[in-house]
PDB file of C-alpha atoms in Angstrom:
ATOM      1  CA  UNK A1029       3.890   9.721  -1.709  1.00  0.00           C
ATOM      2  CA  UNK A1030       5.211   7.506  -4.377  1.00  0.00           C
ATOM      3  CA  UNK A1031       2.988   4.650  -5.545  1.00  0.00           C
ATOM      4  CA  UNK A1032       3.517   2.267  -8.331  1.00  0.00           C
ATOM      5  CA  UNK A1033       0.326   1.443 -10.223  1.00  0.00           C
ATOM      6  CA  UNK A1034       0.219  -1.184 -13.037  1.00  0.00           C
ATOM      7  CA  UNK A1035      -2.243  -0.692 -15.825  1.00  0.00           C
ATOM      8  CA  UNK A1036      -2.851  -2.543 -19.017  1.00  0.00           C
ATOM      9  CA  UNK A1037      -1.093  -1.307 -22.126  1.00  0.00           C
ATOM     10  CA  UNK A1038      -4.330  -0.136 -23.690  1.00  0.00           C
ATOM     11  CA  UNK A1039      -5.418   1.878 -20.666  1.00  0.00           C
ATOM     12  CA  UNK A1040      -5.647   5.693 -20.910  1.00  0.00           C
ATOM     13  CA  UNK A1041      -4.655   7.631 -17.775  1.00  0.00           C
ATOM     14  CA  UNK A1042      -3.333  11.058 -16.778  1.00  0.00           C
ATOM     15  CA  UNK A1043      -1.247  12.443 -13.857  1.00  0.00           C
ATOM     16  CA  UNK A1044      -1.237  15.979 -12.457  1.00  0.00           C
ATOM     17  CA  UNK A1045       1.868  16.894 -10.407  1.00  0.00           C
ATOM     18  CA  UNK A1046       1.891  19.561  -7.779  1.00  0.00           C
ATOM     19  CA  UNK A1047       5.312  21.013  -6.823  1.00  0.00           C
ATOM     20  CA  UNK A1048       5.774  22.651  -3.421  1.00  0.00           C
ATOM     21  CA  UNK A1049       8.620  24.651  -2.064  1.00  0.00           C
ATOM     22  CA  UNK A1050       7.915  23.910   1.637  1.00  0.00           C
ATOM     23  CA  UNK A1051       9.789  21.160   3.353  1.00  0.00           C
ATOM     24  CA  UNK A1052       8.201  17.719   3.434  1.00  0.00           C
ATOM     25  CA  UNK A1053       6.988  16.661   6.860  1.00  0.00           C
ATOM     26  CA  UNK A1054       6.142  12.961   7.394  1.00  0.00           C
ATOM     27  CA  UNK A1055       2.616  12.216   8.577  1.00  0.00           C
ATOM     28  CA  UNK A1056       2.991  11.214  12.261  1.00  0.00           C
ATOM     29  CA  UNK A1057       0.223   8.668  12.150  1.00  0.00           C
ATOM     30  CA  UNK A1058       1.755   6.920   9.209  1.00  0.00           C
ATOM     31  CA  UNK A1059       5.140   7.093  10.843  1.00  0.00           C
ATOM     32  CA  UNK A1060       3.758   5.412  14.049  1.00  0.00           C
ATOM     33  CA  UNK A1061       2.079   2.686  12.009  1.00  0.00           C
ATOM     34  CA  UNK A1062       5.240   1.955  10.092  1.00  0.00           C
ATOM     35  CA  UNK A1063       7.298   1.771  13.274  1.00  0.00           C
ATOM     36  CA  UNK A1064       4.778  -0.700  14.785  1.00  0.00           C
ATOM     37  CA  UNK A1065       4.690  -2.757  11.523  1.00  0.00           C
ATOM     38  CA  UNK A1066       8.406  -2.885  11.407  1.00  0.00           C
ATOM     39  CA  UNK A1067       8.469  -4.506  14.851  1.00  0.00           C
ATOM     40  CA  UNK A1068       5.693  -6.951  13.946  1.00  0.00           C
ATOM     41  CA  UNK A1069       7.214  -7.894  10.602  1.00  0.00           C
ATOM     42  CA  UNK A1070      10.650  -8.425  12.325  1.00  0.00           C
ATOM     43  CA  UNK A1071       9.121 -10.748  14.815  1.00  0.00           C
ATOM     44  CA  UNK A1072       7.449 -12.798  12.168  1.00  0.00           C
ATOM     45  CA  UNK A1073      10.532 -12.937   9.970  1.00  0.00           C
ATOM     46  CA  UNK A1074      12.738 -13.981  12.883  1.00  0.00           C
ATOM     47  CA  UNK A1075      10.299 -16.638  14.026  1.00  0.00           C
ATOM     48  CA  UNK A1076      10.281 -18.114  10.490  1.00  0.00           C
ATOM     49  CA  UNK A1077      14.066 -18.006  10.066  1.00  0.00           C
ATOM     50  CA  UNK A1078      14.574 -19.320  13.643  1.00  0.00           C
ATOM     51  CA  UNK A1079      12.246 -22.223  12.902  1.00  0.00           C
ATOM     52  CA  UNK A1080      14.020 -22.964   9.721  1.00  0.00           C
ATOM     53  CA  UNK A1081      17.401 -22.900  11.509  1.00  0.00           C
ATOM     54  CA  UNK A1082      16.035 -25.160  14.348  1.00  0.00           C
ATOM     55  CA  UNK A1083      16.676 -22.333  16.872  1.00  0.00           C
ATOM     56  CA  UNK A1084      12.851 -21.739  17.473  1.00  0.00           C
ATOM     57  CA  UNK A1085      10.558 -24.635  18.462  1.00  0.00           C
ATOM     58  CA  UNK A1086       7.041 -24.955  17.210  1.00  0.00           C
ATOM     59  CA  UNK A1087       5.817 -23.708  20.555  1.00  0.00           C
ATOM     60  CA  UNK A1088       8.079 -20.709  20.504  1.00  0.00           C
ATOM     61  CA  UNK A1089       7.025 -19.979  16.880  1.00  0.00           C
ATOM     62  CA  UNK A1090       3.398 -20.136  17.850  1.00  0.00           C
ATOM     63  CA  UNK A1091       3.928 -17.770  20.814  1.00  0.00           C
ATOM     64  CA  UNK A1092       5.820 -15.296  18.621  1.00  0.00           C
ATOM     65  CA  UNK A1093       3.275 -15.315  15.811  1.00  0.00           C
ATOM     66  CA  UNK A1094       0.328 -15.169  18.243  1.00  0.00           C
ATOM     67  CA  UNK A1095       1.937 -12.106  19.851  1.00  0.00           C
ATOM     68  CA  UNK A1096       2.441 -10.588  16.386  1.00  0.00           C
ATOM     69  CA  UNK A1097      -1.101 -11.266  15.470  1.00  0.00           C
ATOM     70  CA  UNK A1098      -2.328  -9.566  18.809  1.00  0.00           C
ATOM     71  CA  UNK A1099      -0.125  -6.539  18.053  1.00  0.00           C
ATOM     72  CA  UNK A1100      -1.526  -6.407  14.535  1.00  0.00           C
ATOM     73  CA  UNK A1101      -5.023  -6.679  15.771  1.00  0.00           C
ATOM     74  CA  UNK A1102      -4.416  -3.699  18.079  1.00  0.00           C
ATOM     75  CA  UNK A1103      -2.789  -1.719  15.323  1.00  0.00           C
ATOM     76  CA  UNK A1104      -5.746  -2.496  13.029  1.00  0.00           C
ATOM     77  CA  UNK A1105      -8.141  -0.974  15.541  1.00  0.00           C
ATOM     78  CA  UNK A1106      -6.114   2.285  15.753  1.00  0.00           C
ATOM     79  CA  UNK A1107      -4.797   2.694  12.082  1.00  0.00           C
ATOM     80  CA  UNK A1108      -6.647   4.501   9.513  1.00  0.00           C
ATOM     81  CA  UNK A1109      -6.118   5.574   5.859  1.00  0.00           C
ATOM     82  CA  UNK A1110      -4.391   3.506   3.318  1.00  0.00           C
ATOM     83  CA  UNK A1111      -2.378   1.494   5.773  1.00  0.00           C
ATOM     84  CA  UNK A1112      -5.462   0.817   7.986  1.00  0.00           C
ATOM     85  CA  UNK A1113      -7.266  -0.543   4.904  1.00  0.00           C
ATOM     86  CA  UNK A1114      -4.484  -3.134   4.218  1.00  0.00           C
ATOM     87  CA  UNK A1115      -4.048  -4.411   7.684  1.00  0.00           C
ATOM     88  CA  UNK A1116      -7.002  -6.949   7.694  1.00  0.00           C
ATOM     89  CA  UNK A1117      -5.476  -8.811   4.696  1.00  0.00           C
ATOM     90  CA  UNK A1118      -2.162  -9.161   6.524  1.00  0.00           C
ATOM     91  CA  UNK A1119      -3.859 -10.145   9.785  1.00  0.00           C
ATOM     92  CA  UNK A1120      -5.890 -12.846   8.014  1.00  0.00           C
ATOM     93  CA  UNK A1121      -2.608 -14.419   6.849  1.00  0.00           C
ATOM     94  CA  UNK A1122      -0.801 -14.517  10.156  1.00  0.00           C
ATOM     95  CA  UNK A1123      -3.913 -15.460  12.320  1.00  0.00           C
ATOM     96  CA  UNK A1124      -5.382 -17.827   9.766  1.00  0.00           C
ATOM     97  CA  UNK A1125      -4.751 -21.309   8.403  1.00  0.00           C
ATOM     98  CA  UNK A1126      -1.674 -20.050   6.493  1.00  0.00           C
ATOM     99  CA  UNK A1127       0.028 -19.524   9.862  1.00  0.00           C
ATOM    100  CA  UNK A1128       2.062 -22.700   9.668  1.00  0.00           C
ATOM    101  CA  UNK A1129       5.637 -22.795  10.959  1.00  0.00           C
ATOM    102  CA  UNK A1130       8.077 -22.504   8.116  1.00  0.00           C
ATOM    103  CA  UNK A1131       5.455 -21.622   5.481  1.00  0.00           C
ATOM    104  CA  UNK A1132       4.131 -18.216   6.589  1.00  0.00           C
ATOM    105  CA  UNK A1133       6.393 -16.237   4.237  1.00  0.00           C
ATOM    106  CA  UNK A1134       6.337 -18.628   1.302  1.00  0.00           C
ATOM    107  CA  UNK A1135       3.771 -17.287  -1.120  1.00  0.00           C
ATOM    108  CA  UNK A1136       3.390 -18.838  -4.563  1.00  0.00           C
ATOM    109  CA  UNK A1137       1.263 -17.768  -6.082  1.00  0.00           C
ATOM    110  CA  UNK A1138       1.198 -14.325  -4.567  1.00  0.00           C
ATOM    111  CA  UNK A1139      -1.961 -13.530  -2.494  1.00  0.00           C
ATOM    112  CA  UNK A1140      -3.856 -10.573  -1.077  1.00  0.00           C
ATOM    113  CA  UNK A1141      -1.614 -10.300   1.923  1.00  0.00           C
ATOM    114  CA  UNK A1142       1.506  -9.832  -0.337  1.00  0.00           C
ATOM    115  CA  UNK A1143      -0.375  -7.072  -2.306  1.00  0.00           C
ATOM    116  CA  UNK A1144      -1.348  -5.501   1.057  1.00  0.00           C
ATOM    117  CA  UNK A1145       2.204  -5.642   2.422  1.00  0.00           C
ATOM    118  CA  UNK A1146       3.499  -4.095  -0.817  1.00  0.00           C
ATOM    119  CA  UNK A1147       1.037  -1.179  -0.585  1.00  0.00           C
ATOM    120  CA  UNK A1148       1.956  -0.664   3.073  1.00  0.00           C
ATOM    121  CA  UNK A1149       5.696  -0.610   2.136  1.00  0.00           C
ATOM    122  CA  UNK A1150       5.014   1.936  -0.524  1.00  0.00           C
ATOM    123  CA  UNK A1151       3.050   4.109   1.817  1.00  0.00           C
ATOM    124  CA  UNK A1152       5.669   3.967   4.545  1.00  0.00           C
ATOM    125  CA  UNK A1153       8.485   4.750   2.098  1.00  0.00           C
ATOM    126  CA  UNK A1154       6.454   7.620   0.603  1.00  0.00           C
ATOM    127  CA  UNK A1155       6.040   9.124   4.026  1.00  0.00           C
ATOM    128  CA  UNK A1156       9.810   9.077   4.536  1.00  0.00           C
ATOM    129  CA  UNK A1157       9.386   6.443   7.208  1.00  0.00           C
ATOM    130  CA  UNK A1158      10.205   3.090   5.494  1.00  0.00           C
ATOM    131  CA  UNK A1159       9.696  -0.207   7.142  1.00  0.00           C
ATOM    132  CA  UNK A1160      12.899  -1.311   8.878  1.00  0.00           C
ATOM    133  CA  UNK A1161      13.157  -5.032   9.486  1.00  0.00           C
ATOM    134  CA  UNK A1162      15.580  -6.324  12.085  1.00  0.00           C
ATOM    135  CA  UNK A1163      16.826  -9.726  11.191  1.00  0.00           C
ATOM    136  CA  UNK A1164      18.444 -12.061  13.715  1.00  0.00           C
ATOM    137  CA  UNK A1165      19.394 -14.587  11.194  1.00  0.00           C
ATOM    138  CA  UNK A1166      21.155 -14.445   7.797  1.00  0.00           C
ATOM    139  CA  UNK A1167      24.214 -12.701   6.585  1.00  0.00           C
TER     140      UNK A1167
END
């Protein structure tokens, strides 16, 4: 897996690399989590973009995001490891008071959910099973 870790300039650290000649095989549990998250993230993105384009009503947006929150709750119950540790922060965002049509993906300043999604993205990419978001809007 590839992870990016930011450390202060005055921090000492070391890295030990292990090289292998056998073929890399993605972890099937991580791959499954990434597939599910791709679908959940796609639904949320499309709800937000559709709302912004007046193609999705507030009621439709709520239904889509509620379903995404249910799907994420189910995934949180079955996921483990690094991805499983990040899912509660993402769930809090889409099931909490930040779940407002048109504002769900607008984060300034960045929050815990942003960091969690970044870690999840890195875990999926490092597993060879990157998140794949299907967008219904945009160019």
